[in-house]
PDB file of C-alpha atoms in Angstrom:
ATOM      1  CA  MET A1026     -45.188  33.640   3.359  1.00 43.00           C
ATOM      2  CA  ARG A1027     -43.365  32.719   0.145  1.00 40.00           C
ATOM      3  CA  PRO A1028     -39.580  32.441   0.749  1.00 43.00           C
ATOM      4  CA  SER A1029     -37.293  34.737  -1.194  1.00 43.00           C
ATOM      5  CA  PHE A1030     -35.130  33.203  -3.920  1.00 38.00           C
ATOM      6  CA  PRO A1031     -31.932  33.202  -1.797  1.00 44.00           C
ATOM      7  CA  SER A1032     -33.808  31.528   1.063  1.00 46.00           C
ATOM      8  CA  LEU A1033     -35.308  28.946  -1.299  1.00 43.00           C
ATOM      9  CA  ALA A1034     -31.904  28.226  -2.799  1.00 44.00           C
ATOM     10  CA  ALA A1035     -30.405  27.780   0.665  1.00 45.00           C
ATOM     11  CA  LEU A1036     -33.212  25.403   1.601  1.00 42.00           C
ATOM     12  CA  ILE A1037     -32.674  23.309  -1.542  1.00 39.00           C
ATOM     13  CA  LEU A1038     -28.913  23.141  -0.889  1.00 40.00           C
ATOM     14  CA  ALA A1039     -29.503  22.112   2.719  1.00 45.00           C
ATOM     15  CA  CYS A1040     -31.857  19.336   1.607  1.00 41.00           C
ATOM     16  CA  LEU A1041     -29.352  18.150  -0.975  1.00 37.00           C
ATOM     17  CA  PHE A1042     -26.637  18.091   1.681  1.00 38.00           C
ATOM     18  CA  LEU A1043     -28.777  15.988   4.003  1.00 38.00           C
ATOM     19  CA  VAL A1044     -29.654  13.557   1.223  1.00 37.00           C
ATOM     20  CA  VAL A1045     -26.330  13.305  -0.570  1.00 38.00           C
ATOM     21  CA  SER A1046     -23.604  13.642   2.069  1.00 42.00           C
ATOM     22  CA  PRO A1047     -24.437  10.513   4.108  1.00 43.00           C
ATOM     23  CA  ALA A1048     -24.218   8.459   0.923  1.00 46.00           C
ATOM     24  CA  LEU A1049     -20.846   9.997   0.099  1.00 56.00           C
ATOM     25  CA  ALA A1050     -19.095   9.395   3.409  1.00 69.00           C
ATOM     26  CA  GLN A1051     -21.287   8.143   6.247  1.00 88.00           C
ATOM     27  CA  ARG A1052     -19.400   7.179   9.399  1.00 94.00           C
ATOM     28  CA  LEU A1053     -20.227   3.551  10.126  1.00 96.00           C
ATOM     29  CA  ASP A1054     -18.318   3.129  13.367  1.00 96.00           C
ATOM     30  CA  GLU A1055     -16.651   5.553  15.795  1.00 97.00           C
ATOM     31  CA  THR A1056     -14.391   3.131  17.675  1.00 98.00           C
ATOM     32  CA  PRO A1057     -10.713   3.985  17.130  1.00 98.00           C
ATOM     33  CA  ARG A1058      -9.379   1.137  14.995  1.00 98.00           C
ATOM     34  CA  VAL A1059      -6.287  -0.072  13.183  1.00 98.00           C
ATOM     35  CA  ALA A1060      -6.973  -0.604   9.479  1.00 98.00           C
ATOM     36  CA  VAL A1061      -5.535  -3.977   8.432  1.00 98.00           C
ATOM     37  CA  ILE A1062      -5.470  -4.289   4.644  1.00 98.00           C
ATOM     38  CA  SER A1063      -4.524  -6.923   2.087  1.00 98.00           C
ATOM     39  CA  ALA A1064      -4.887  -6.736  -1.678  1.00 98.00           C
ATOM     40  CA  PHE A1065      -6.609 -10.017  -2.595  1.00 96.00           C
ATOM     41  CA  PRO A1066      -8.144 -13.063  -0.864  1.00 96.00           C
ATOM     42  CA  PRO A1067      -5.088 -15.362  -0.512  1.00 95.00           C
ATOM     43  CA  GLU A1068      -3.326 -12.666   1.502  1.00 96.00           C
ATOM     44  CA  ILE A1069      -6.064 -12.002   4.034  1.00 97.00           C
ATOM     45  CA  GLY A1070      -7.297 -15.468   5.045  1.00 96.00           C
ATOM     46  CA  ALA A1071      -5.153 -15.837   8.170  1.00 97.00           C
ATOM     47  CA  LEU A1072      -5.983 -12.302   9.295  1.00 98.00           C
ATOM     48  CA  ASN A1073      -9.730 -12.817   8.882  1.00 97.00           C
ATOM     49  CA  ALA A1074      -9.516 -16.119  10.768  1.00 97.00           C
ATOM     50  CA  ALA A1075      -7.746 -14.414  13.678  1.00 98.00           C
ATOM     51  CA  THR A1076     -10.261 -11.545  13.946  1.00 98.00           C
ATOM     52  CA  SER A1077     -12.921 -12.032  16.637  1.00 98.00           C
ATOM     53  CA  GLU A1078     -16.209 -10.226  17.370  1.00 98.00           C
ATOM     54  CA  GLN A1079     -16.712  -9.658  13.670  1.00 98.00           C
ATOM     55  CA  LYS A1080     -19.250  -7.233  12.254  1.00 98.00           C
ATOM     56  CA  THR A1081     -19.501  -6.719   8.501  1.00 98.00           C
ATOM     57  CA  PHE A1082     -20.250  -3.547   6.545  1.00 98.00           C
ATOM     58  CA  ASP A1083     -20.712  -3.497   2.772  1.00 97.00           C
ATOM     59  CA  VAL A1084     -19.928  -0.225   0.984  1.00 97.00           C
ATOM     60  CA  HIS A1085     -20.226  -0.200  -2.806  1.00 96.00           C
ATOM     61  CA  GLY A1086     -19.215  -3.834  -2.919  1.00 96.00           C
ATOM     62  CA  VAL A1087     -16.248  -3.469  -0.555  1.00 98.00           C
ATOM     63  CA  ARG A1088     -16.543  -5.644   2.572  1.00 98.00           C
ATOM     64  CA  PHE A1089     -15.228  -4.031   5.763  1.00 98.00           C
ATOM     65  CA  VAL A1090     -15.001  -6.310   8.825  1.00 98.00           C
ATOM     66  CA  THR A1091     -14.658  -4.754  12.269  1.00 98.00           C
ATOM     67  CA  GLY A1092     -13.587  -6.781  15.275  1.00 98.00           C
ATOM     68  CA  LYS A1093     -10.549  -7.508  17.418  1.00 98.00           C
ATOM     69  CA  LEU A1094      -7.203  -8.801  16.223  1.00 98.00           C
ATOM     70  CA  GLU A1095      -4.767  -9.779  18.972  1.00 98.00           C
ATOM     71  CA  GLY A1096      -6.970  -7.860  21.397  1.00 98.00           C
ATOM     72  CA  LYS A1097      -6.894  -4.602  19.408  1.00 98.00           C
ATOM     73  CA  PRO A1098      -9.893  -3.019  17.639  1.00 98.00           C
ATOM     74  CA  VAL A1099      -9.416  -3.339  13.875  1.00 98.00           C
ATOM     75  CA  VAL A1100     -11.191  -2.979  10.571  1.00 98.00           C
ATOM     76  CA  VAL A1101     -10.010  -5.596   8.082  1.00 98.00           C
ATOM     77  CA  PHE A1102     -10.618  -5.322   4.341  1.00 98.00           C
ATOM     78  CA  LEU A1103      -9.322  -6.023   0.858  1.00 98.00           C
ATOM     79  CA  SER A1104      -7.937  -3.094  -1.061  1.00 98.00           C
ATOM     80  CA  GLY A1105      -8.301  -4.808  -4.401  1.00 98.00           C
ATOM     81  CA  VAL A1106      -5.283  -5.370  -6.638  1.00 98.00           C
ATOM     82  CA  SER A1107      -3.234  -2.422  -7.909  1.00 98.00           C
ATOM     83  CA  MET A1108      -2.836   1.262  -7.243  1.00 98.00           C
ATOM     84  CA  VAL A1109      -6.201   2.865  -7.986  1.00 98.00           C
ATOM     85  CA  ASN A1110      -8.124   0.177  -6.114  1.00 98.00           C
ATOM     86  CA  ALA A1111      -5.795   0.503  -3.124  1.00 98.00           C
ATOM     87  CA  ALA A1112      -6.056   4.294  -2.988  1.00 98.00           C
ATOM     88  CA  MET A1113      -9.840   4.214  -3.395  1.00 98.00           C
ATOM     89  CA  THR A1114     -10.569   1.622  -0.722  1.00 98.00           C
ATOM     90  CA  THR A1115      -8.132   3.141   1.770  1.00 98.00           C
ATOM     91  CA  GLN A1116      -9.852   6.508   1.440  1.00 98.00           C
ATOM     92  CA  MET A1117     -13.243   4.803   1.767  1.00 98.00           C
ATOM     93  CA  ALA A1118     -12.111   3.301   5.076  1.00 98.00           C
ATOM     94  CA  LEU A1119     -10.708   6.603   6.343  1.00 98.00           C
ATOM     95  CA  ASP A1120     -13.978   8.364   5.529  1.00 98.00           C
ATOM     96  CA  ARG A1121     -16.199   5.767   7.213  1.00 98.00           C
ATOM     97  CA  PHE A1122     -14.205   4.499  10.195  1.00 98.00           C
ATOM     98  CA  ASN A1123     -12.122   6.099  12.928  1.00 98.00           C
ATOM     99  CA  ILE A1124      -8.756   4.895  11.634  1.00 98.00           C
ATOM    100  CA  THR A1125      -5.779   5.530  13.917  1.00 98.00           C
ATOM    101  CA  ARG A1126      -3.154   3.535  11.992  1.00 98.00           C
ATOM    102  CA  ILE A1127      -2.926   1.755   8.631  1.00 99.00           C
ATOM    103  CA  VAL A1128      -1.210  -1.626   8.312  1.00 98.00           C
ATOM    104  CA  PHE A1129      -0.825  -3.415   4.977  1.00 98.00           C
ATOM    105  CA  SER A1130      -0.088  -7.144   4.794  1.00 98.00           C
ATOM    106  CA  GLY A1131       0.684  -9.100   1.641  1.00 98.00           C
ATOM    107  CA  ILE A1132       3.094 -10.607  -0.828  1.00 98.00           C
ATOM    108  CA  ALA A1133       5.631  -8.926  -3.091  1.00 98.00           C
ATOM    109  CA  GLY A1134       8.532  -9.441  -5.444  1.00 98.00           C
ATOM    110  CA  GLY A1135      12.070  -9.311  -4.132  1.00 98.00           C
ATOM    111  CA  VAL A1136      14.442  -6.790  -5.715  1.00 98.00           C
ATOM    112  CA  ASP A1137      17.356  -6.825  -3.259  1.00 98.00           C
ATOM    113  CA  GLU A1138      19.719  -9.684  -4.108  1.00 96.00           C
ATOM    114  CA  GLY A1139      20.395 -10.136  -0.391  1.00 96.00           C
ATOM    115  CA  LEU A1140      16.801 -11.200   0.281  1.00 97.00           C
ATOM    116  CA  ASP A1141      15.148 -14.559  -0.289  1.00 96.00           C
ATOM    117  CA  ILE A1142      11.632 -15.831  -0.950  1.00 96.00           C
ATOM    118  CA  GLY A1143       9.662 -15.991   2.307  1.00 96.00           C
ATOM    119  CA  ASP A1144      11.441 -13.019   3.889  1.00 97.00           C
ATOM    120  CA  VAL A1145       9.164 -10.278   5.230  1.00 98.00           C
ATOM    121  CA  VAL A1146      10.246  -6.754   4.266  1.00 98.00           C
ATOM    122  CA  VAL A1147       9.064  -3.650   6.130  1.00 98.00           C
ATOM    123  CA  ALA A1148      10.238  -0.724   4.017  1.00 98.00           C
ATOM    124  CA  ASP A1149      10.592   2.677   5.640  1.00 98.00           C
ATOM    125  CA  GLN A1150       9.598   4.564   2.477  1.00 98.00           C
ATOM    126  CA  TRP A1151       7.759   3.871  -0.763  1.00 98.00           C
ATOM    127  CA  ALA A1152       7.839   5.320  -4.289  1.00 98.00           C
ATOM    128  CA  GLN A1153       5.525   4.975  -7.282  1.00 98.00           C
ATOM    129  CA  ASN A1154       8.150   3.836  -9.765  1.00 98.00           C
ATOM    130  CA  LEU A1155       5.984   4.149 -12.884  1.00 98.00           C
ATOM    131  CA  GLU A1156       4.880   7.700 -12.155  1.00 97.00           C
ATOM    132  CA  SER A1157       6.774   8.736 -15.249  1.00 97.00           C
ATOM    133  CA  ALA A1158       7.074  10.396 -18.623  1.00 96.00           C
ATOM    134  CA  PHE A1159       7.407   8.265 -21.745  1.00 96.00           C
ATOM    135  CA  ALA A1160       9.967  10.193 -23.737  1.00 96.00           C
ATOM    136  CA  ARG A1161       9.906  11.195 -27.378  1.00 96.00           C
ATOM    137  CA  GLU A1162      12.437   9.262 -29.449  1.00 96.00           C
ATOM    138  CA  THR A1163      14.498  11.498 -31.720  1.00 96.00           C
ATOM    139  CA  ASP A1164      17.688  11.256 -33.779  1.00 96.00           C
ATOM    140  CA  LYS A1165      19.517  12.467 -30.665  1.00 94.00           C
ATOM    141  CA  GLY A1166      17.933   9.872 -28.391  1.00 95.00           C
ATOM    142  CA  PHE A1167      15.081  10.225 -25.912  1.00 96.00           C
ATOM    143  CA  GLU A1168      13.943  13.749 -25.093  1.00 95.00           C
ATOM    144  CA  VAL A1169      11.679  14.944 -22.286  1.00 93.00           C
ATOM    145  CA  SER A1170      10.637  18.549 -21.788  1.00 89.00           C
ATOM    146  CA  PRO A1171      12.173  20.049 -18.605  1.00 85.00           C
ATOM    147  CA  SER A1172       8.691  21.120 -17.551  1.00 80.00           C
ATOM    148  CA  ILE A1173       7.582  17.466 -17.614  1.00 86.00           C
ATOM    149  CA  ARG A1174      10.637  15.807 -16.089  1.00 84.00           C
ATOM    150  CA  ASN A1175      10.851  16.862 -12.420  1.00 86.00           C
ATOM    151  CA  SER A1176      12.995  14.051 -11.036  1.00 90.00           C
ATOM    152  CA  THR A1177      16.722  13.379 -11.292  1.00 92.00           C
ATOM    153  CA  LEU A1178      16.262   9.586 -11.153  1.00 96.00           C
ATOM    154  CA  ALA A1179      17.792   7.775 -14.092  1.00 97.00           C
ATOM    155  CA  ASN A1180      15.599   6.623 -16.958  1.00 97.00           C
ATOM    156  CA  TYR A1181      14.942   3.100 -18.194  1.00 98.00           C
ATOM    157  CA  GLY A1182      14.873   3.535 -21.937  1.00 97.00           C
ATOM    158  CA  MET A1183      11.993   5.814 -22.776  1.00 97.00           C
ATOM    159  CA  ILE A1184      10.645   5.683 -19.170  1.00 97.00           C
ATOM    160  CA  TYR A1185      11.692   8.735 -17.125  1.00 97.00           C
ATOM    161  CA  PRO A1186      10.559   8.720 -13.462  1.00 97.00           C
ATOM    162  CA  ARG A1187       8.644  11.746 -12.237  1.00 95.00           C
ATOM    163  CA  ALA A1188       7.919  13.086  -8.780  1.00 95.00           C
ATOM    164  CA  ILE A1189       4.364  13.682  -7.551  1.00 94.00           C
ATOM    165  CA  ILE A1190       2.814  17.066  -6.838  1.00 89.00           C
ATOM    166  CA  LEU A1191       0.385  16.624  -3.960  1.00 90.00           C
ATOM    167  CA  PRO A1192      -3.223  17.883  -4.087  1.00 84.00           C
ATOM    168  CA  GLY A1193      -3.719  21.458  -2.976  1.00 78.00           C
ATOM    169  CA  THR A1194      -0.343  22.625  -4.266  1.00 73.00           C
ATOM    170  CA  ASP A1195       0.571  24.364  -7.509  1.00 71.00           C
ATOM    171  CA  LEU A1196       2.977  23.254 -10.205  1.00 66.00           C
ATOM    172  CA  SER A1197       5.807  25.284  -8.659  1.00 67.00           C
ATOM    173  CA  SER A1198       5.568  23.432  -5.322  1.00 71.00           C
ATOM    174  CA  PRO A1199       8.177  20.803  -4.427  1.00 79.00           C
ATOM    175  CA  ALA A1200       7.213  17.390  -5.753  1.00 90.00           C
ATOM    176  CA  ARG A1201       7.616  14.130  -3.849  1.00 94.00           C
ATOM    177  CA  VAL A1202       9.085  10.784  -4.899  1.00 97.00           C
ATOM    178  CA  TRP A1203       9.063   9.009  -1.516  1.00 98.00           C
ATOM    179  CA  PHE A1204       6.181   8.412   0.878  1.00 98.00           C
ATOM    180  CA  PRO A1205       7.242   7.417   4.396  1.00 98.00           C
ATOM    181  CA  ALA A1206       6.211   4.691   6.775  1.00 98.00           C
ATOM    182  CA  ASP A1207       5.553   5.989  10.289  1.00 98.00           C
ATOM    183  CA  PRO A1208       8.704   6.056  12.478  1.00 98.00           C
ATOM    184  CA  ALA A1209       6.906   4.907  15.640  1.00 98.00           C
ATOM    185  CA  LEU A1210       5.314   1.978  13.790  1.00 98.00           C
ATOM    186  CA  LEU A1211       8.700   1.057  12.320  1.00 98.00           C
ATOM    187  CA  ALA A1212      10.180   1.042  15.827  1.00 98.00           C
ATOM    188  CA  THR A1213       7.483  -1.406  16.939  1.00 98.00           C
ATOM    189  CA  ALA A1214       8.174  -3.547  13.879  1.00 98.00           C
ATOM    190  CA  ARG A1215      11.865  -3.718  14.796  1.00 98.00           C
ATOM    191  CA  LYS A1216      11.010  -4.987  18.258  1.00 97.00           C
ATOM    192  CA  VAL A1217       8.714  -7.631  16.820  1.00 97.00           C
ATOM    193  CA  ALA A1218      11.118  -8.726  14.063  1.00 96.00           C
ATOM    194  CA  ALA A1219      13.408 -10.615  16.409  1.00 90.00           C
ATOM    195  CA  GLU A1220      10.559 -12.470  18.123  1.00 93.00           C
ATOM    196  CA  VAL A1221       8.455 -14.045  15.358  1.00 96.00           C
ATOM    197  CA  ALA A1222       8.940 -17.516  13.903  1.00 94.00           C
ATOM    198  CA  LEU A1223       8.279 -17.749  10.166  1.00 96.00           C
ATOM    199  CA  GLN A1224       7.322 -20.758   8.049  1.00 91.00           C
ATOM    200  CA  ARG A1225       9.987 -22.377   5.924  1.00 94.00           C
ATOM    201  CA  CYS A1226       7.810 -25.100   4.350  1.00 92.00           C
ATOM    202  CA  SER A1227       4.350 -25.171   2.800  1.00 81.00           C
ATOM    203  CA  ALA A1228       2.809 -28.452   1.591  1.00 76.00           C
ATOM    204  CA  ASP A1229       5.635 -30.221  -0.261  1.00 78.00           C
ATOM    205  CA  LYS A1230       7.706 -27.079  -0.945  1.00 86.00           C
ATOM    206  CA  CYS A1231      10.415 -25.760   1.374  1.00 91.00           C
ATOM    207  CA  LEU A1232      12.534 -22.624   1.129  1.00 91.00           C
ATOM    208  CA  VAL A1233      16.259 -22.894   0.602  1.00 88.00           C
ATOM    209  CA  HIS A1234      16.966 -20.412   3.425  1.00 91.00           C
ATOM    210  CA  PRO A1235      15.116 -19.837   6.713  1.00 94.00           C
ATOM    211  CA  PRO A1236      12.987 -16.687   6.211  1.00 96.00           C
ATOM    212  CA  LYS A1237      13.641 -13.533   8.197  1.00 97.00           C
ATOM    213  CA  VAL A1238      12.024 -10.151   8.908  1.00 98.00           C
ATOM    214  CA  VAL A1239      13.903  -7.152   7.492  1.00 98.00           C
ATOM    215  CA  VAL A1240      12.924  -3.655   8.650  1.00 98.00           C
ATOM    216  CA  GLY A1241      14.152  -0.640   6.679  1.00 98.00           C
ATOM    217  CA  GLY A1242      15.085   0.265   3.143  1.00 98.00           C
ATOM    218  CA  LYS A1243      12.957   1.264   0.198  1.00 98.00           C
ATOM    219  CA  GLY A1244       9.987  -0.238  -1.590  1.00 98.00           C
ATOM    220  CA  VAL A1245       8.341   0.625  -4.900  1.00 98.00           C
ATOM    221  CA  SER A1246       4.861   0.065  -6.301  1.00 98.00           C
ATOM    222  CA  ALA A1247       3.250   0.292  -9.734  1.00 98.00           C
ATOM    223  CA  PRO A1248       0.173  -1.040 -11.570  1.00 98.00           C
ATOM    224  CA  VAL A1249       2.350  -3.684 -13.249  1.00 97.00           C
ATOM    225  CA  PHE A1250       3.147  -7.267 -12.264  1.00 97.00           C
ATOM    226  CA  LEU A1251       6.931  -7.296 -12.529  1.00 98.00           C
ATOM    227  CA  ASP A1252       8.616 -10.418 -13.915  1.00 98.00           C
ATOM    228  CA  ASN A1253      11.521  -8.885 -15.806  1.00 98.00           C
ATOM    229  CA  ALA A1254      15.163  -9.264 -14.792  1.00 97.00           C
ATOM    230  CA  GLY A1255      16.346  -6.107 -16.558  1.00 98.00           C
ATOM    231  CA  TYR A1256      13.796  -3.773 -15.008  1.00 98.00           C
ATOM    232  CA  ARG A1257      14.316  -5.460 -11.637  1.00 98.00           C
ATOM    233  CA  LYS A1258      18.030  -4.549 -11.802  1.00 98.00           C
ATOM    234  CA  TYR A1259      17.080  -1.012 -12.771  1.00 98.00           C
ATOM    235  CA  LEU A1260      14.788  -0.649  -9.720  1.00 98.00           C
ATOM    236  CA  ARG A1261      17.566  -1.846  -7.456  1.00 98.00           C
ATOM    237  CA  ALA A1262      20.176   0.467  -8.985  1.00 98.00           C
ATOM    238  CA  THR A1263      18.020   3.572  -9.421  1.00 98.00           C
ATOM    239  CA  PHE A1264      15.475   3.465  -6.578  1.00 98.00           C
ATOM    240  CA  GLU A1265      17.622   1.310  -4.252  1.00 98.00           C
ATOM    241  CA  ALA A1266      14.464  -0.769  -3.884  1.00 98.00           C
ATOM    242  CA  ARG A1267      14.374  -3.940  -1.824  1.00 98.00           C
ATOM    243  CA  VAL A1268      10.842  -4.952  -2.718  1.00 98.00           C
ATOM    244  CA  VAL A1269       8.237  -4.263  -5.418  1.00 98.00           C
ATOM    245  CA  ASP A1270       4.460  -4.605  -5.244  1.00 98.00           C
ATOM    246  CA  MET A1271       1.287  -3.114  -6.714  1.00 98.00           C
ATOM    247  CA  GLU A1272      -0.361  -1.272  -3.779  1.00 98.00           C
ATOM    248  CA  SER A1273       1.819  -0.093  -0.874  1.00 98.00           C
ATOM    249  CA  ALA A1274       2.997   3.243  -2.302  1.00 98.00           C
ATOM    250  CA  ALA A1275      -0.589   4.183  -3.179  1.00 98.00           C
ATOM    251  CA  VAL A1276      -1.724   3.486   0.390  1.00 98.00           C
ATOM    252  CA  ALA A1277       1.296   5.387   1.761  1.00 98.00           C
ATOM    253  CA  HIS A1278       0.305   8.350  -0.444  1.00 98.00           C
ATOM    254  CA  VAL A1279      -3.283   8.357   0.878  1.00 98.00           C
ATOM    255  CA  ALA A1280      -2.053   7.934   4.456  1.00 98.00           C
ATOM    256  CA  LEU A1281       0.288  10.928   4.140  1.00 97.00           C
ATOM    257  CA  VAL A1282      -2.430  13.199   2.763  1.00 95.00           C
ATOM    258  CA  ASN A1283      -4.773  12.107   5.590  1.00 97.00           C
ATOM    259  CA  ALA A1284      -2.048  12.441   8.265  1.00 97.00           C
ATOM    260  CA  THR A1285      -2.555   8.819   9.337  1.00 98.00           C
ATOM    261  CA  PRO A1286       0.388   6.604  10.411  1.00 98.00           C
ATOM    262  CA  PHE A1287       1.153   3.876   7.862  1.00 99.00           C
ATOM    263  CA  ILE A1288       3.294   0.751   7.612  1.00 99.00           C
ATOM    264  CA  ALA A1289       3.425  -2.169   5.153  1.00 99.00           C
ATOM    265  CA  PHE A1290       4.589  -5.751   5.675  1.00 98.00           C
ATOM    266  CA  ARG A1291       5.455  -7.575   2.460  1.00 98.00           C
ATOM    267  CA  SER A1292       6.601 -11.187   2.280  1.00 98.00           C
ATOM    268  CA  LEU A1293       8.496 -12.198  -0.839  1.00 98.00           C
ATOM    269  CA  SER A1294       6.591 -14.737  -2.931  1.00 96.00           C
ATOM    270  CA  ASP A1295       8.939 -14.387  -5.912  1.00 96.00           C
ATOM    271  CA  LEU A1296      11.991 -12.572  -7.206  1.00 96.00           C
ATOM    272  CA  ALA A1297      10.231 -10.296  -9.729  1.00 97.00           C
ATOM    273  CA  GLY A1298      12.006 -11.892 -12.684  1.00 95.00           C
ATOM    274  CA  GLY A1299      15.319 -12.450 -10.957  1.00 95.00           C
ATOM    275  CA  GLY A1300      14.959 -16.198 -10.486  1.00 91.00           C
ATOM    276  CA  ALA A1301      16.603 -18.794 -12.712  1.00 88.00           C
ATOM    277  CA  GLY A1302      13.347 -20.469 -13.758  1.00 90.00           C
ATOM    278  CA  ALA A1303       9.665 -19.589 -13.998  1.00 91.00           C
ATOM    279  CA  ASN A1304       8.149 -16.996 -11.684  1.00 93.00           C
ATOM    280  CA  GLU A1305       7.842 -18.431  -8.183  1.00 94.00           C
ATOM    281  CA  MET A1306       4.708 -16.608  -7.005  1.00 94.00           C
ATOM    282  CA  HIS A1307       2.166 -19.428  -7.370  1.00 91.00           C
ATOM    283  CA  THR A1308       4.530 -21.885  -5.680  1.00 91.00           C
ATOM    284  CA  PHE A1309       5.161 -19.772  -2.587  1.00 94.00           C
ATOM    285  CA  MET A1310       2.162 -17.394  -2.464  1.00 95.00           C
ATOM    286  CA  ALA A1311       0.441 -19.207   0.418  1.00 94.00           C
ATOM    287  CA  LEU A1312       3.615 -19.465   2.479  1.00 95.00           C
ATOM    288  CA  ALA A1313       4.503 -15.811   1.877  1.00 97.00           C
ATOM    289  CA  SER A1314       0.965 -14.661   2.726  1.00 97.00           C
ATOM    290  CA  ASP A1315       1.012 -16.590   5.988  1.00 96.00           C
ATOM    291  CA  ASN A1316       4.455 -15.256   6.920  1.00 97.00           C
ATOM    292  CA  SER A1317       3.311 -11.681   6.384  1.00 98.00           C
ATOM    293  CA  ALA A1318       0.153 -12.311   8.439  1.00 98.00           C
ATOM    294  CA  THR A1319       2.225 -13.882  11.225  1.00 97.00           C
ATOM    295  CA  VAL A1320       4.361 -10.751  11.528  1.00 98.00           C
ATOM    296  CA  VAL A1321       1.336  -8.453  11.301  1.00 98.00           C
ATOM    297  CA  LYS A1322      -0.465 -10.293  14.100  1.00 98.00           C
ATOM    298  CA  ALA A1323       2.592 -10.002  16.343  1.00 98.00           C
ATOM    299  CA  PHE A1324       2.927  -6.331  15.353  1.00 98.00           C
ATOM    300  CA  VAL A1325      -0.717  -5.516  16.180  1.00 98.00           C
ATOM    301  CA  ARG A1326      -0.363  -7.349  19.512  1.00 98.00           C
ATOM    302  CA  ALA A1327       2.641  -5.130  20.324  1.00 98.00           C
ATOM    303  CA  LEU A1328       0.944  -1.842  19.447  1.00 97.00           C
ATOM    304  CA  PRO A1329       0.244   0.448  22.398  1.00 92.00           C
ATOM    305  CA  ASN A1330      -3.445   0.971  23.130  1.00 83.00           C
TER     306      ASN A1330
END
């Protein structure tokens, strides 16, 4: 019997679903795991070395490593540098693994004048500081249409911060500037903060002040490496930021949409343009990466099963 056209169409769609959907988001592992993420190789070395029972999965060139870190099931991977990479790879992990919590570990630039290189900052909320409108310059100064500017945050020259309208909402829905870290994870981080010992020296370079773990405050992220004293001051004054990086707010955004608890640990490798001399990142990157990993390992160990 020849199938009717609707039946044939349904059959074709079913076949396409069977062929295409596994390639789009095939679950690779069902064990509940903590996602442990860093942006680029120098940040993740200590975490990879501490992960046992490793099994590797390659998805479109992204290497996901399952195993145990401090006795807890994890999937460890690199997000890639900057916002789009971080959002993409985090969603890839959420689609393919049973992720219960997301933990980011890495380096960052210090914005708060009360912090020093080597300190580990655990912000309780993150903003995308260059989600913005570049204003038209007129004889009266910079002008932005009210329909475009939806944030009351102060501008930096032509750059006017904007809030973000989440997927699935219309243009009249409330927009969001801040994306939160999970309160329960922050509470665990506070318990751990007083217990970890951080490195003060790496090779022939030592920090002026003993590093510390600071939990709370605000962080910002953008697809820009910041090494500018003026904009650094602006971020501190306008966003009340303590730390700036290139990934955390993007991961926090993805985590919120997927209703998955998130937290980020960022050790200061430089002062984002606030230092007296050249940028300090390449001098203290290894030390900062190891300090962040040290706190993350203690944090994962302290997580409830």
